[in-house]
Short mmCIF file of C-alpha atoms in Angstrom, two decimals:
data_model
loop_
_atom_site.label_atom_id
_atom_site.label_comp_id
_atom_site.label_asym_id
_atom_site.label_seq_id
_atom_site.Cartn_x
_atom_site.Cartn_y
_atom_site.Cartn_z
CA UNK A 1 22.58 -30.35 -20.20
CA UNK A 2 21.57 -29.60 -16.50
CA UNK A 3 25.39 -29.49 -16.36
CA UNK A 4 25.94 -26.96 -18.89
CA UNK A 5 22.91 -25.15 -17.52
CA UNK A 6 24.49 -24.90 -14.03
CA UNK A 7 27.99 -23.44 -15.71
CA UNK A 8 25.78 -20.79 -17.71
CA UNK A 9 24.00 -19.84 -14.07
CA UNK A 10 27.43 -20.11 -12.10
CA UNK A 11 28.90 -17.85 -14.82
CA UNK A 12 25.80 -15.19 -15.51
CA UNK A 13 26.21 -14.52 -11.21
CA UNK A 14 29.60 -14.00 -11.42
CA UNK A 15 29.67 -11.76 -13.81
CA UNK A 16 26.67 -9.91 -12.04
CA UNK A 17 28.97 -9.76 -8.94
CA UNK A 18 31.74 -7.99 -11.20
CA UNK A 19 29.33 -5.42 -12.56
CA UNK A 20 28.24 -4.73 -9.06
CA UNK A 21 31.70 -4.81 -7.42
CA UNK A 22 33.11 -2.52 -10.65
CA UNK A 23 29.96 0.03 -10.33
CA UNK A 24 30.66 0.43 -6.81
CA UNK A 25 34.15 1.01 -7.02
CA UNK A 26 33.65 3.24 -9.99
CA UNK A 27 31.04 5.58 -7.64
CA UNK A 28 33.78 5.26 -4.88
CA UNK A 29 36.20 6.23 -6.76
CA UNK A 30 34.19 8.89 -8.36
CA UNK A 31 33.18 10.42 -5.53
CA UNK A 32 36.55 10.66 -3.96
CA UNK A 33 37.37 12.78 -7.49
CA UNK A 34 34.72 14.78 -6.48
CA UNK A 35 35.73 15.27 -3.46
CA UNK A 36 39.35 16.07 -3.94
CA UNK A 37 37.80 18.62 -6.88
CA UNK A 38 36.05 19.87 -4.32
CA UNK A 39 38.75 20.75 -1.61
CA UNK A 40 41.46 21.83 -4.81
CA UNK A 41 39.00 24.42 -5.87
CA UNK A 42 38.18 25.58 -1.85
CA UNK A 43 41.66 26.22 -1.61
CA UNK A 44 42.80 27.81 -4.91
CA UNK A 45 40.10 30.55 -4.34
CA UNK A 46 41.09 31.81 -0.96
CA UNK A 47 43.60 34.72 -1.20
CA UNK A 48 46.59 33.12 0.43
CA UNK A 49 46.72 30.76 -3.08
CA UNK A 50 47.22 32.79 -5.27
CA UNK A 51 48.65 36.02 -3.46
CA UNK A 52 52.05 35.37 -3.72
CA UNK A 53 52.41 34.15 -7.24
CA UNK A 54 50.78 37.52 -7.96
CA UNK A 55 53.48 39.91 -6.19
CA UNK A 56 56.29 37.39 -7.47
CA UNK A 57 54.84 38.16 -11.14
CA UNK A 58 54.95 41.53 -10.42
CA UNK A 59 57.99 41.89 -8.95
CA UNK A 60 59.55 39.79 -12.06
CA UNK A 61 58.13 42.41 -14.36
CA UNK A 62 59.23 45.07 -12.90
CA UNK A 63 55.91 46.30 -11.86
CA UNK A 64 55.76 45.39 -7.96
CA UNK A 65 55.03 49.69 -7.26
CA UNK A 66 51.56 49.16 -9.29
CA UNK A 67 50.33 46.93 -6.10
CA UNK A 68 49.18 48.59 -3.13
CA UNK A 69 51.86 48.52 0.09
CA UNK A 70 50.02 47.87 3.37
CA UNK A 71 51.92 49.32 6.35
CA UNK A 72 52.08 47.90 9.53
CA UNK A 73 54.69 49.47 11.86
CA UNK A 74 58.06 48.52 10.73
CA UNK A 75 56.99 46.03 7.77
CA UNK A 76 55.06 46.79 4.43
CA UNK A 77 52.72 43.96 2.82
CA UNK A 78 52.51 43.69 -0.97
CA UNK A 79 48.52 43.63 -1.85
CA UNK A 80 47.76 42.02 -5.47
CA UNK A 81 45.45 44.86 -6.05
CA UNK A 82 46.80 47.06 -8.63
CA UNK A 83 46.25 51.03 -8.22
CA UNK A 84 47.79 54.18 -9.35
CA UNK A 85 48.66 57.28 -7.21
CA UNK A 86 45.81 59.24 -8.54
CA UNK A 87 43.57 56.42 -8.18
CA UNK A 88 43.48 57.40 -4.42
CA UNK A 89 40.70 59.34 -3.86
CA UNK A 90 39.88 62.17 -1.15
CA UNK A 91 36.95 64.38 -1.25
CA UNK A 92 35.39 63.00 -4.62
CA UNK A 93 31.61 62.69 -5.66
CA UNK A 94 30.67 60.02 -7.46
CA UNK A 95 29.71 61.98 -10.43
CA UNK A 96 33.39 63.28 -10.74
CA UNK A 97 34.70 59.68 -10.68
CA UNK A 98 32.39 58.19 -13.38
CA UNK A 99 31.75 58.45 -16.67
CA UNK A 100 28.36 56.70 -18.36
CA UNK A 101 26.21 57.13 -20.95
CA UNK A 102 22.35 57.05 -21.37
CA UNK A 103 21.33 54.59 -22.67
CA UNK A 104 24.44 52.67 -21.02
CA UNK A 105 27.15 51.11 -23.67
CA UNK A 106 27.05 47.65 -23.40
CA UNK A 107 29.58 45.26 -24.15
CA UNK A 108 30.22 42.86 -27.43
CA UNK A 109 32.40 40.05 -25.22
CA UNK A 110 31.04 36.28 -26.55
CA UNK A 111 29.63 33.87 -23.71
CA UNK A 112 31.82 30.74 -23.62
CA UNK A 113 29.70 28.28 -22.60
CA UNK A 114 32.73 25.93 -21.85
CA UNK A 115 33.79 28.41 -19.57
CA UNK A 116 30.32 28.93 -17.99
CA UNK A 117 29.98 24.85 -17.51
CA UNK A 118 33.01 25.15 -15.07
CA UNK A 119 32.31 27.60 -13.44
CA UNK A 120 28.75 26.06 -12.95
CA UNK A 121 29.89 23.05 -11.07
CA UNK A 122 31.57 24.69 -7.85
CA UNK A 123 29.84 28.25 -8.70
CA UNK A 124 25.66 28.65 -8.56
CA UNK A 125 24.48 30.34 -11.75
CA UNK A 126 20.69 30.07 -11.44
CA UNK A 127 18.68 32.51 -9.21
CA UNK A 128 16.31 31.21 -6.11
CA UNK A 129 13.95 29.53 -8.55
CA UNK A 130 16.48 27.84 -10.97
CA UNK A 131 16.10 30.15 -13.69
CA UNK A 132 19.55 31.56 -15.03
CA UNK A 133 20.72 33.99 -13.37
CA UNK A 134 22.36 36.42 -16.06
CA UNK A 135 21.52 40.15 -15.55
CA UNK A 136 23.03 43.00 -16.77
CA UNK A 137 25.99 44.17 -14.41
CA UNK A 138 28.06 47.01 -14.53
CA UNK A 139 31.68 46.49 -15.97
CA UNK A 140 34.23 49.03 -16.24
CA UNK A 141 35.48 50.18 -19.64
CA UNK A 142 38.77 52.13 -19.11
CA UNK A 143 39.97 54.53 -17.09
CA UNK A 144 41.46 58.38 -18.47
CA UNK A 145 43.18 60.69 -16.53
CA UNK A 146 42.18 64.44 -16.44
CA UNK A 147 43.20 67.41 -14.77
CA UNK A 148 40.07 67.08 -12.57
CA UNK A 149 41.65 63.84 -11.58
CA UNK A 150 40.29 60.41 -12.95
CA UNK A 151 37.57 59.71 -14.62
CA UNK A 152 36.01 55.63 -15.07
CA UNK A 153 34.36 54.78 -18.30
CA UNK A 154 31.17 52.66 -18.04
CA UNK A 155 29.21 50.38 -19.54
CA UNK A 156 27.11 47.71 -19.30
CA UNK A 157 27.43 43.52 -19.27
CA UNK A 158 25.69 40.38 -19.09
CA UNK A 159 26.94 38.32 -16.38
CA UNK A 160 27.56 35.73 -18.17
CA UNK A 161 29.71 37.82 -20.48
CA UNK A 162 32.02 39.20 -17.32
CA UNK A 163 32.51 35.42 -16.49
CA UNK A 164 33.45 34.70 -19.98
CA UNK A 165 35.77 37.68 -20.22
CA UNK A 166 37.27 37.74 -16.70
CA UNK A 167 37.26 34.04 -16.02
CA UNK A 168 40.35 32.29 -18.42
CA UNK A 169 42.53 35.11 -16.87
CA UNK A 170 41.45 33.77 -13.48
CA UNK A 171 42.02 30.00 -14.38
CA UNK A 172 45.58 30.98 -16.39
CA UNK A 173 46.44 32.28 -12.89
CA UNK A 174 45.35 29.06 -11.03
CA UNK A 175 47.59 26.53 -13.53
CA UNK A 176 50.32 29.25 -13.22
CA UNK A 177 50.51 28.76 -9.70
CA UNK A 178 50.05 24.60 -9.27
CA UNK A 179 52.67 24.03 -12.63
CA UNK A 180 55.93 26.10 -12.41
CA UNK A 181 56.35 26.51 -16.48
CA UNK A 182 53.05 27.00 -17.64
CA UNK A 183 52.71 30.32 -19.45
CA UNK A 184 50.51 33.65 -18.86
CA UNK A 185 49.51 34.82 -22.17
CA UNK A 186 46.40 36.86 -21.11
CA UNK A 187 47.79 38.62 -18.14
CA UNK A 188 51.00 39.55 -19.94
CA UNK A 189 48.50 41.32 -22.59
CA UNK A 190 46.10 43.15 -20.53
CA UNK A 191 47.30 42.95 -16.94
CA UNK A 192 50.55 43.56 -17.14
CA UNK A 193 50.65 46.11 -15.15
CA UNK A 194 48.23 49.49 -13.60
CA UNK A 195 48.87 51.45 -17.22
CA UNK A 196 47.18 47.81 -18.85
CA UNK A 197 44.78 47.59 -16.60
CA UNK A 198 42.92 50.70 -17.07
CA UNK A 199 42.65 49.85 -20.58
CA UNK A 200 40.13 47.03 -19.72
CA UNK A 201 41.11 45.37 -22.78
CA UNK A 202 39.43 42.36 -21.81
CA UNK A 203 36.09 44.03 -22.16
CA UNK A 204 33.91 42.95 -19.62
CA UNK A 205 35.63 43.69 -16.38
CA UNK A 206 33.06 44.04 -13.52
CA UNK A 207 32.00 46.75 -11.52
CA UNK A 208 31.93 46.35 -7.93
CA UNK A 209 32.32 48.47 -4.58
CA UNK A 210 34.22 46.90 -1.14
CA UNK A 211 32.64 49.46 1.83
CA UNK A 212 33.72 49.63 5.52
CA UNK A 213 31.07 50.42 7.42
CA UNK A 214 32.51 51.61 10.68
CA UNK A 215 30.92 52.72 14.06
CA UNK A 216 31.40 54.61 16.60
CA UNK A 217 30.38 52.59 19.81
CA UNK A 218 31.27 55.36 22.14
CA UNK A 219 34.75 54.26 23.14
CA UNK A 220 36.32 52.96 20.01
CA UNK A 221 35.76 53.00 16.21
CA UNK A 222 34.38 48.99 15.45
CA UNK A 223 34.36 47.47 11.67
CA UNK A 224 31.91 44.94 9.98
CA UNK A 225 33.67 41.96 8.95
CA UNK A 226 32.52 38.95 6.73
CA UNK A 227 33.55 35.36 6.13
CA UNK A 228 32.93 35.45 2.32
CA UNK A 229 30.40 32.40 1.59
CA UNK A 230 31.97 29.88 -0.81
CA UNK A 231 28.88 30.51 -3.23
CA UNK A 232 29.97 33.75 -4.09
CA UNK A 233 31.99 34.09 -7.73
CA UNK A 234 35.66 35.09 -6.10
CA UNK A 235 37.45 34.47 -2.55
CA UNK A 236 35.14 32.22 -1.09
CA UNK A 237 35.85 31.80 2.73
CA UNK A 238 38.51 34.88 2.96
CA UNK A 239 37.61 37.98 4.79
CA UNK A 240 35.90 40.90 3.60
CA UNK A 241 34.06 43.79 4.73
CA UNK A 242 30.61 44.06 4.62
CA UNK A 243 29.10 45.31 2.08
CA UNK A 244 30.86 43.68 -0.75
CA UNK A 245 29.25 44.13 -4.60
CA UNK A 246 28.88 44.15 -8.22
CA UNK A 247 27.35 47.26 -9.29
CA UNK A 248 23.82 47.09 -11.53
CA UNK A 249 22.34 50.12 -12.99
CA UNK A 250 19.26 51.53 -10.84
CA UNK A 251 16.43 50.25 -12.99
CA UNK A 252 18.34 46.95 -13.94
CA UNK A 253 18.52 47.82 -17.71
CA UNK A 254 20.72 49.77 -20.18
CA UNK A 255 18.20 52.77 -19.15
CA UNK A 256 19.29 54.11 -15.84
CA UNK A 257 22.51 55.21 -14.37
CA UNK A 258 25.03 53.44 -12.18
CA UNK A 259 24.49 55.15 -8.79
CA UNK A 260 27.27 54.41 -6.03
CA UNK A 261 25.00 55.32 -3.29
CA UNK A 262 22.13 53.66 -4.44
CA UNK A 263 24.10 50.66 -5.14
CA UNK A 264 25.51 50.70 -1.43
CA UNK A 265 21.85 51.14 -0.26
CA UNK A 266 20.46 47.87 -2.19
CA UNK A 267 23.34 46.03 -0.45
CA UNK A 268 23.04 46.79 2.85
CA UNK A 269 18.95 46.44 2.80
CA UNK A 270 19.63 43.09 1.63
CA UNK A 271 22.67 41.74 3.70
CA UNK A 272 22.13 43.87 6.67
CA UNK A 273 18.68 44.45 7.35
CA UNK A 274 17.07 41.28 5.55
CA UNK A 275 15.40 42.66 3.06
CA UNK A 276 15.70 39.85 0.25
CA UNK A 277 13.17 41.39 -2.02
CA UNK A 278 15.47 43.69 -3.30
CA UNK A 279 17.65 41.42 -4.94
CA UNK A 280 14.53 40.07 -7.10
CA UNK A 281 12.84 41.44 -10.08
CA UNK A 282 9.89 42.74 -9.06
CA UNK A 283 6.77 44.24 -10.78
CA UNK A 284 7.24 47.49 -8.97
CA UNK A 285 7.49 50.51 -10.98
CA UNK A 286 10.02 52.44 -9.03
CA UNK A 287 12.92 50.80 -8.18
CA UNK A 288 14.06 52.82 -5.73
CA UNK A 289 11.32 51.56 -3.78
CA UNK A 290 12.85 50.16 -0.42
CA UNK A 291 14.36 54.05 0.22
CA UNK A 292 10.61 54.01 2.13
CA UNK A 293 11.67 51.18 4.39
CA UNK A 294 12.21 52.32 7.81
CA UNK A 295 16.29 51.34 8.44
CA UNK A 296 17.25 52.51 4.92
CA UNK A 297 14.84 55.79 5.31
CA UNK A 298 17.06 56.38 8.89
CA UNK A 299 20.46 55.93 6.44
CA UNK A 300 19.28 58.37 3.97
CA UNK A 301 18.26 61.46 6.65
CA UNK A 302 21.12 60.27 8.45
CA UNK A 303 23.59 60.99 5.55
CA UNK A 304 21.72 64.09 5.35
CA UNK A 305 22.06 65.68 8.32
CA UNK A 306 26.20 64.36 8.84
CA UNK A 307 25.61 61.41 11.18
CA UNK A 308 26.77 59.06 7.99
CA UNK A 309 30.03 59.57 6.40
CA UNK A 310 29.63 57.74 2.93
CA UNK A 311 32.92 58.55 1.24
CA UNK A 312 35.41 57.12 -1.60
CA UNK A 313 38.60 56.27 -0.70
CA UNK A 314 40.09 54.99 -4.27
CA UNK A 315 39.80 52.54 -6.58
CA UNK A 316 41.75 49.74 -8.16
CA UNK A 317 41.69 46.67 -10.00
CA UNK A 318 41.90 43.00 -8.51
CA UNK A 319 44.98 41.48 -9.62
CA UNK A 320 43.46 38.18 -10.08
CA UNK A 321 40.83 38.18 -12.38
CA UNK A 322 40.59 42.06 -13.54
CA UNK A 323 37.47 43.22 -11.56
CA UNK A 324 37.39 46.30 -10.62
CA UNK A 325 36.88 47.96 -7.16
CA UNK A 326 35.57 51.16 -5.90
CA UNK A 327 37.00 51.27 -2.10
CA UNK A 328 34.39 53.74 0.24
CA UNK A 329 33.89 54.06 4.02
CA UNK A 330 30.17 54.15 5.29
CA UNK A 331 30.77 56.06 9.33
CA UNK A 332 28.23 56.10 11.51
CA UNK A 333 29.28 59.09 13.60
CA UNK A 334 27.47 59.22 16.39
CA UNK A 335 27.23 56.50 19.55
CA UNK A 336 23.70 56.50 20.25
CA UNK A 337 22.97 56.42 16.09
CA UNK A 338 24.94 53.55 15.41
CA UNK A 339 23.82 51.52 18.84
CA UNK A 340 20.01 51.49 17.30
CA UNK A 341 21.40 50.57 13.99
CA UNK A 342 23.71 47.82 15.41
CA UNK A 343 20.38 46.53 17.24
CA UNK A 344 18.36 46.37 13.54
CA UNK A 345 21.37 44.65 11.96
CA UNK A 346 22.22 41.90 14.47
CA UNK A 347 19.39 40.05 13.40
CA UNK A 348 20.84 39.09 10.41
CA UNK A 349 24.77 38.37 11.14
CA UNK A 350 24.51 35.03 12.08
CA UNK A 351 23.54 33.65 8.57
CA UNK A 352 25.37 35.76 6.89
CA UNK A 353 28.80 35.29 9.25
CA UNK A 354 29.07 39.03 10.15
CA UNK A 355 30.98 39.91 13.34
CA UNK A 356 32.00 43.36 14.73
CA UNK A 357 36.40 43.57 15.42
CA UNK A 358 37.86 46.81 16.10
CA UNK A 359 39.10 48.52 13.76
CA UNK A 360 41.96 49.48 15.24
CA UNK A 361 42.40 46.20 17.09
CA UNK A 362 45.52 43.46 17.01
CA UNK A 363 43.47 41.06 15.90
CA UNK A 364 42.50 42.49 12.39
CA UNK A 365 45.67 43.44 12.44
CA UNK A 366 47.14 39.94 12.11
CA UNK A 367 44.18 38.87 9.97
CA UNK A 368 45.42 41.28 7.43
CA UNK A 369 49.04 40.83 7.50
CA UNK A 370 48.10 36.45 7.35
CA UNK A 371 46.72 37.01 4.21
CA UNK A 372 43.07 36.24 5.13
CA UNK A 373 41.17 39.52 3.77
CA UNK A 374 40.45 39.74 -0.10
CA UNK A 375 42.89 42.40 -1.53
CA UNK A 376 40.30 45.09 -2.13
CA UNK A 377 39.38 44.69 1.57
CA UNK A 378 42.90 44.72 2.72
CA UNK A 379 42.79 48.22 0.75
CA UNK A 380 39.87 49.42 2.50
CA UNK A 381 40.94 49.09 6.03
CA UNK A 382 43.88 50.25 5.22
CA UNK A 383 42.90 53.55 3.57
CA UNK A 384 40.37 53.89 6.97
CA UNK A 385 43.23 53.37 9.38
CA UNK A 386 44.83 56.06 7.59
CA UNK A 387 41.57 58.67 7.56
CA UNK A 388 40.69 58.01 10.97
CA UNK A 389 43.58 57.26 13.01
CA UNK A 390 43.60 59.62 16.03
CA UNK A 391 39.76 60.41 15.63
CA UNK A 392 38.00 60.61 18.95
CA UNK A 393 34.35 58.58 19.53
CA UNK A 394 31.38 60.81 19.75
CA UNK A 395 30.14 61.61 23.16
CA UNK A 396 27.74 59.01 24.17
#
């Protein structure tokens, strides 16, 4: 017996050991899975991933004119941002670009909660205090051309529907560029090209705006640039300029219009000035409330009386996932102006990663030709190169 007994003891802690020794190797293991998740989904999201898959497919199809052609000297870059020649825009209010109705049409896309489980593990869906995080956003609904030029049809989303919508066109485009034969059903239906596009067949294809704000420092026209945080729902640690945003509807409801301006004002309270309050519901009754804050007060009289230059420069759609941009320059005209703003600002660059290049200078130059800017972005720059080549600083 006291033999048997020892056997049953000798046995029991061995086969304690091997649970222990199998758990930890199974957390090793499992967190090394985790890990290389991790770094596969980093890298699939900057720019340079999927970029030239995109052009290729383009190209294939017969369609490679639809993507905008960044020139640089004696070489042209192909931009997976898909545009039209009318979808340039010069000298057009925002009321002439867009289209809505009151109350706003909202969208009938289903929420895939598969989808939105995904997403949720490399991709924060929960606002500050861990509630979902699933307001109504603005989504493009299709895009007609007029005599007057062309006009953007709105309407209204959840966010969680956009994500549902845009996001299995997104993840078709990842596969299609790790595996060689797997197939693009969704993008060959509604992407196809800048004529499919504007159809927004996919129903839920978000609203957002890319702005350059530039400044004149008194010798040379300088450009807020971003590193794009990872937490953000596309091109996480490319290049951007600053603002960069969906588009929500003043009041956020289906009650109130989609204002450009208004939308570019909310942004840059928030990233630029640190005013986080505006990105939270609030029980204030007018929402336009932080126009009586003292930097965004100095934006509006400055718009007013010509020292900001808030104009659209076109509009397009992201090649990988559908979204669509509305491209604008913010100028802040005058040297002494834009000194006292870049003062206010600074205080708030170094969390968000915000430098100042030149917008003229070699290095953004290279940064866009790498591949490092989002394709809206690269857009952007672009179409301000173009507008203010050759302009002269102000007189300090």
């Amino acid at each position: 017996m006291p033999s048997d007994l020892a056997i049953n003891l000798v046995a029991t802690f061995i086969a304690f050991l091997t649970g222990l020794f199998a758990r930890s190797a199974y957390h090793r293991l499992r967190g090394k899975a985790l890990q290389r998740n991790r770094k596969r989904i980093m890298e699939q999201r900057h720019p340079t991933f999927t970029a030239p898959w995109l052009v290729n497919y383009y190209r294939e199809n017969g369609h490679v004119d639809d993507l905008y052609a960044a020139e640089f000297g004696d070489g042209v870059v192909q931009v997976p941002f898909l545009v039209r020649p009318t979808w340039h825009l010069d000298n057009v209010s925002e009321d002439e670009l867009i289209d809505q109705a009151m109350p706003q049409r909202q969208a009938t896309v289903p929420i895939d909660r598969k989808l939105l489980k995904r997403r949720g593990r490399y991709l924060s869906l929960t606002d500050r205090h861990g509630e979902p995080w699933n307001d109504l956003i603005a989504c493009a609904k299709g895009v007609s051309e007029t005599e007057a030029g062309p006009r953007i049809q709105l309407q209204v989303a959840e966010y969680f529907q956009y994500l549902s919508a845009c996001g299995p066109l997104e993840d078709e485009t990842y596969r299609a560029v790790r595996t060689a034969r797997a197939k693009t059903p969704i993008r060959d239906r509604v992407l196809s090209s800048a004529a499919e596009a504007a159809r927004c067949d996919l129903g839920a294809h978000a609203f957002g705006m890319q702005v350059a704000v530039v400044f004149d420092d008194g010798q040379r026209l300088r450009i807020l640039i971003q590193r794009r945080s990872y937490s953000v729902s596309i091109y996480g640690g490319a290049l951007a300029v600053v603002p960069v945003f969906g588009c929500q509807t003043t009041d956020l409801t289906a009650n109130t219009r989609v204002s450009l301006f208004h939308n570019f004002l909310r942004e840059v309270y928030e990233e630029l000035y640190g005013g986080a309050e505006v990105e939270q519901k609030t029980a204030r009754v007018d929402p336009a409330w932080f126009y009586r804050e003292a930097p965004i007060e100095r934006l509006i009289k400055a718009r007013s009386t010509g020292q900001l230059d808030f104009r659209l420069l076109g509009f397009g759609f992201d090649a990988l996932n559908g979204e669509m941009d509305v491209l604008a320059l913010a100028l802040f005209k005058e040297s002494r102006f834009s000194r006292i703003e870049l003062s206010e600002m600074a205080m708030n660059w170094e969390i968000n990663d915000i430098q100042v290049w030149d917008l003229f200078g070699q290095e953004l130059t290279d940064a866009l030709t790498a591949g490092e800017f989002s394709p809206g972005s690269v857009y952007t720059i672009m179409r301000c190169r173009q507008q203010l080549r050759g302009q002269l600083p102000a007189p300090a």
